[in-house]
CSV table of C-alpha atoms in Angstrom, one decimal:
chain,number,residue,atom,x,y,z
A,1,ASP,CA,-8.0,-2.6,13.7
A,2,SER,CA,-4.4,-2.3,12.8
A,3,GLY,CA,-3.3,-0.9,15.6
A,4,VAL,CA,-1.7,2.5,13.7
A,5,THR,CA,-2.6,5.5,14.8
A,6,GLN,CA,-3.3,8.6,12.3
A,7,THR,CA,-3.6,12.2,13.3
A,8,PRO,CA,-5.6,14.6,12.5
A,9,LYS,CA,-7.8,12.2,10.1
A,10,HIS,CA,-8.5,15.0,7.5
A,11,LEU,CA,-7.2,18.5,7.1
A,12,ILE,CA,-8.2,21.5,5.3
A,13,THR,CA,-5.2,24.1,4.4
A,14,ALA,CA,-4.2,26.7,1.5
A,15,THR,CA,-1.6,26.5,-1.2
A,16,GLY,CA,1.6,27.7,0.1
A,17,GLN,CA,0.9,26.4,3.4
A,18,ARG,CA,2.8,23.8,5.4
A,19,VAL,CA,1.2,20.6,7.7
A,20,THR,CA,2.3,17.7,9.6
A,21,LEU,CA,1.2,14.4,9.6
A,22,ARG,CA,1.8,11.9,12.6
A,23,CYS,CA,1.3,8.9,12.7
A,24,SER,CA,2.3,6.0,16.0
A,25,PRO,CA,3.3,2.5,14.5
A,26,ARG,CA,2.5,-0.6,15.7
A,27,SER,CA,3.5,-1.3,19.3
A,28,GLY,CA,7.2,-3.4,18.8
A,29,ASP,CA,6.6,-2.1,15.4
A,30,LEU,CA,10.1,-0.8,14.3
A,31,SER,CA,9.8,0.4,10.4
A,32,VAL,CA,7.1,3.1,9.6
A,33,TYR,CA,6.5,4.0,5.7
A,34,TRP,CA,4.7,6.8,4.4
A,35,TYR,CA,2.4,6.1,1.0
A,36,GLN,CA,0.3,9.0,-0.3
A,37,GLN,CA,-3.0,8.0,-2.1
A,38,SER,CA,-4.4,9.5,-4.5
A,39,LEU,CA,-7.4,9.0,-7.9
A,40,ASP,CA,-4.8,9.1,-10.7
A,41,GLN,CA,-1.4,7.4,-9.0
A,42,GLY,CA,-2.7,4.7,-7.0
A,43,LEU,CA,-0.8,4.4,-3.5
A,44,GLN,CA,2.6,5.9,-4.3
A,45,PHE,CA,5.4,4.7,-1.8
A,46,LEU,CA,7.2,8.0,-0.1
A,47,ILE,CA,9.8,6.9,2.4
A,48,GLN,CA,10.3,4.4,4.9
A,49,TYR,CA,12.2,4.8,8.6
A,50,TYR,CA,14.1,1.8,10.1
A,51,ASN,CA,14.1,2.4,14.1
A,52,GLY,CA,14.9,6.3,13.6
A,53,GLU,CA,16.9,6.5,10.0
A,54,GLU,CA,15.6,6.9,6.9
A,55,ARG,CA,15.7,3.6,5.5
A,56,ALA,CA,14.3,4.3,2.1
A,57,LYS,CA,13.1,7.1,-0.5
A,58,GLY,CA,10.4,6.7,-3.0
A,59,ASN,CA,9.0,9.3,-4.6
A,60,ILE,CA,8.8,12.1,-1.9
A,61,LEU,CA,9.1,15.3,-3.3
A,62,GLU,CA,12.3,17.6,-2.2
A,63,ARG,CA,8.9,19.8,-0.4
A,64,PHE,CA,8.2,17.1,1.5
A,65,SER,CA,10.3,15.4,4.7
A,66,ALA,CA,9.4,12.8,7.9
A,67,GLN,CA,11.5,11.9,10.5
A,68,GLN,CA,11.5,8.8,13.1
A,69,PHE,CA,11.4,9.9,16.7
A,70,PRO,CA,12.9,8.1,19.7
A,71,ASP,CA,9.8,7.1,20.7
A,72,LEU,CA,9.2,6.0,17.6
A,73,HIS,CA,6.4,7.8,16.1
A,74,SER,CA,6.9,9.3,12.8
A,75,GLU,CA,5.7,12.8,11.4
A,76,LEU,CA,5.5,13.4,7.7
A,77,ASN,CA,5.8,17.5,6.8
A,78,LEU,CA,4.8,18.8,3.5
A,79,SER,CA,5.3,22.3,2.9
A,80,SER,CA,4.9,24.9,0.1
A,81,LEU,CA,1.6,22.9,-0.6
A,82,GLU,CA,0.1,22.6,-3.8
A,83,LEU,CA,-3.2,21.9,-4.9
A,84,GLY,CA,-2.0,19.0,-6.3
A,85,ASP,CA,-0.9,17.7,-2.8
A,86,SER,CA,-4.3,17.1,-1.9
A,87,ALA,CA,-4.5,13.3,-1.9
A,88,LEU,CA,-4.9,10.5,1.1
A,89,TYR,CA,-1.9,9.8,3.2
A,90,PHE,CA,-1.2,6.9,4.6
A,91,CYS,CA,1.2,5.4,7.2
A,92,ALA,CA,2.0,2.3,8.1
A,93,SER,CA,4.0,-0.4,9.9
A,94,SER,CA,5.9,-3.6,10.0
A,95,VAL,CA,8.5,-5.8,12.2
A,96,GLU,CA,11.2,-5.3,10.3
A,97,THR,CA,11.8,-9.3,9.6
A,98,ARG,CA,13.3,-10.3,6.3
A,99,ASN,CA,10.6,-11.2,4.2
A,100,THR,CA,7.7,-11.3,5.8
A,101,GLY,CA,6.6,-8.4,3.9
A,102,GLU,CA,3.6,-7.5,5.8
A,103,LEU,CA,2.2,-3.9,6.4
A,104,PHE,CA,0.0,-2.6,8.6
A,105,PHE,CA,-1.9,0.3,7.9
A,106,GLY,CA,-3.4,3.7,10.0
A,107,GLU,CA,-6.6,5.0,8.1
A,108,GLY,CA,-4.8,7.5,6.7
A,109,SER,CA,-5.3,11.4,6.7
A,110,ARG,CA,-7.1,13.5,3.8
A,111,LEU,CA,-5.2,16.5,3.3
A,112,THR,CA,-7.3,19.0,0.9
A,113,VAL,CA,-5.7,22.1,-0.9
A,114,LEU,CA,-7.4,24.8,-1.6
B,1,GLN,CA,11.1,-1.6,-14.8
B,2,GLN,CA,9.1,-0.7,-10.9
B,3,GLN,CA,5.8,-0.6,-12.1
B,4,VAL,CA,3.0,-3.1,-11.6
B,5,LYS,CA,0.1,-2.7,-14.1
B,6,GLN,CA,-2.6,-4.1,-12.6
B,7,SER,CA,-6.4,-4.5,-14.2
B,8,PRO,CA,-9.4,-4.4,-15.2
B,9,GLN,CA,-9.9,-0.8,-13.0
B,10,SER,CA,-13.6,-1.2,-11.9
B,11,LEU,CA,-15.2,-4.6,-11.8
B,12,ILE,CA,-19.1,-5.3,-11.1
B,13,VAL,CA,-20.2,-9.3,-11.1
B,14,GLN,CA,-22.8,-10.6,-9.3
B,15,LYS,CA,-23.3,-12.5,-6.4
B,16,GLY,CA,-21.7,-15.9,-6.6
B,17,GLY,CA,-19.8,-14.6,-9.5
B,18,ILE,CA,-15.4,-15.0,-9.5
B,19,PRO,CA,-13.6,-11.5,-10.0
B,20,ILE,CA,-10.5,-11.8,-11.3
B,21,ILE,CA,-8.1,-9.2,-10.9
B,22,ASN,CA,-4.9,-9.7,-13.2
B,23,CYS,CA,-1.2,-7.9,-12.5
B,24,ALA,CA,1.9,-8.0,-14.6
B,25,TYR,CA,5.5,-6.5,-13.6
B,26,GLU,CA,8.4,-6.4,-15.3
B,27,ASN,CA,11.1,-6.2,-12.4
B,28,THR,CA,12.6,-9.6,-12.7
B,29,ALA,CA,14.0,-8.8,-8.7
B,30,PHE,CA,10.7,-8.6,-7.1
B,31,ASP,CA,10.4,-11.4,-4.8
B,32,TYR,CA,7.2,-10.9,-3.0
B,33,PHE,CA,3.8,-10.6,-4.1
B,34,PRO,CA,0.3,-9.6,-1.7
B,35,TRP,CA,-2.4,-8.2,-2.4
B,36,TYR,CA,-4.3,-5.7,-0.5
B,37,GLN,CA,-7.9,-4.8,0.1
B,38,GLN,CA,-9.6,-1.7,1.4
B,39,PHE,CA,-12.6,-0.7,2.2
B,40,PRO,CA,-14.4,2.4,2.3
B,41,GLY,CA,-12.8,5.5,4.9
B,42,LYS,CA,-9.8,2.5,5.9
B,43,GLY,CA,-6.5,1.9,5.2
B,44,PRO,CA,-5.3,-1.4,3.2
B,45,ALA,CA,-5.4,-4.1,5.5
B,46,LEU,CA,-3.2,-7.3,3.8
B,47,LEU,CA,-5.4,-9.6,2.7
B,48,ILE,CA,-3.4,-12.6,0.9
B,49,ALA,CA,0.4,-13.2,-0.6
B,50,ILE,CA,2.6,-14.7,-2.7
B,51,ARG,CA,6.1,-16.3,-2.9
B,52,PRO,CA,7.3,-17.0,-6.9
B,53,ASP,CA,8.6,-20.1,-5.3
B,54,VAL,CA,4.7,-21.4,-6.0
B,55,SER,CA,2.2,-20.9,-8.2
B,56,GLU,CA,-0.6,-21.1,-7.2
B,57,LYS,CA,-2.0,-19.9,-3.1
B,58,LYS,CA,-5.7,-20.3,-1.3
B,59,GLU,CA,-6.7,-19.0,2.1
B,60,GLY,CA,-10.4,-19.3,1.9
B,61,ARG,CA,-12.0,-18.1,-0.6
B,62,PHE,CA,-9.1,-16.0,-1.6
B,63,THR,CA,-6.7,-17.8,-4.5
B,64,ILE,CA,-3.8,-15.9,-5.9
B,65,SER,CA,-2.6,-17.6,-9.6
B,66,PHE,CA,1.1,-17.0,-10.1
B,67,ASN,CA,2.7,-17.3,-13.5
B,68,LYS,CA,7.0,-16.7,-12.9
B,69,SER,CA,7.5,-17.0,-16.8
B,70,ALA,CA,5.1,-14.4,-18.2
B,71,LYS,CA,5.5,-12.1,-14.4
B,72,GLN,CA,2.2,-12.1,-14.0
B,73,PHE,CA,-0.4,-12.8,-10.9
B,74,SER,CA,-4.2,-12.8,-10.4
B,75,LEU,CA,-6.9,-13.1,-7.8
B,76,HIS,CA,-9.5,-15.1,-7.7
B,77,ILE,CA,-12.2,-14.6,-5.6
B,78,MET,CA,-14.9,-17.8,-5.0
B,79,ASP,CA,-18.0,-17.5,-4.5
B,80,SER,CA,-18.3,-13.5,-4.2
B,81,GLN,CA,-20.2,-11.8,-1.6
B,82,PRO,CA,-21.0,-8.3,-1.3
B,83,GLY,CA,-19.4,-8.0,1.5
B,84,ASP,CA,-16.5,-8.5,-0.8
B,85,SER,CA,-16.9,-5.0,-2.7
B,86,ALA,CA,-14.0,-3.3,-1.4
B,87,THR,CA,-11.1,-1.9,-3.6
B,88,TYR,CA,-7.8,-4.7,-4.5
B,89,PHE,CA,-4.2,-3.3,-4.7
B,90,CYS,CA,-2.1,-5.8,-5.8
B,91,ALA,CA,1.8,-5.1,-5.0
B,92,ALA,CA,5.3,-6.2,-5.4
B,93,SER,CA,8.6,-5.7,-3.5
B,94,SER,CA,11.7,-7.1,-3.8
B,95,GLY,CA,13.8,-8.5,-0.3
B,96,ARG,CA,16.9,-9.2,-2.7
B,97,TYR,CA,18.9,-5.8,-2.1
B,98,GLY,CA,17.7,-5.6,1.6
B,99,GLY,CA,17.0,-3.0,3.8
B,100,SER,CA,13.4,-1.6,1.7
B,101,GLN,CA,11.0,-4.9,2.2
B,102,GLY,CA,8.3,-2.9,3.0
B,103,ASN,CA,9.0,-0.3,-0.5
B,104,LEU,CA,5.9,-2.5,-1.9
B,105,ILE,CA,5.2,-0.9,-5.6
B,106,PHE,CA,1.3,-0.9,-5.4
B,107,GLY,CA,-0.7,-1.1,-8.7
B,108,LYS,CA,-3.2,1.5,-8.9
B,109,GLY,CA,-6.2,-0.7,-8.0
B,110,THR,CA,-9.5,-2.7,-8.7
B,111,LYS,CA,-12.6,-1.8,-7.5
B,112,LEU,CA,-14.7,-4.6,-7.2
B,113,SER,CA,-18.6,-4.3,-6.6
B,114,VAL,CA,-20.6,-7.4,-5.8
B,115,LYS,CA,-24.1,-7.0,-6.9
B,116,PRO,CA,-26.8,-9.0,-4.0
């Protein structure tokens, strides 16, 4: 158990809809990262938050947004969903210490867009 | 260039064999090279990592070999076991520019199957 909790584990929705994925980081970790995993693209970095503020942005679509709250949990919002958004979405957390590097991943939220 | 290229896509070995997974990168700013292991239904978990100041690192049956001049690194699993069957991801990141140390760039993964 990594200590990172993601909900929901599975989500099925329709095209055009909006969903919110939630992540609780490990106790004490200030950084939260979101990754998208699909069969053809592997693990793609979406966005990182550190102590409530956006720290880095990757290949995140404009239809997607995220935030980190004062209690350090994070939410990833996906809107105007398309079939191609079907994927596993992982949250990871870390202690933001220079060059430690290790990320602790949750078990993911599997999104299916029909 | 931000890509990390991983090969092979899949690998089948017999128990006791030594699977080797290779990765190559372009960005010379990368200074941290971890390998993550992912079992079905689970998130990736750090297996072993190396920094470019050493050419090899061993942890138990897992070894990373690093070739800085060729910009390549590889994972070797000695005496592989059926329990090693998983997907393995190489990754790279750079702490040089501050901030996004966790902006790991992952390879596309190698699905390893170790037959009994």
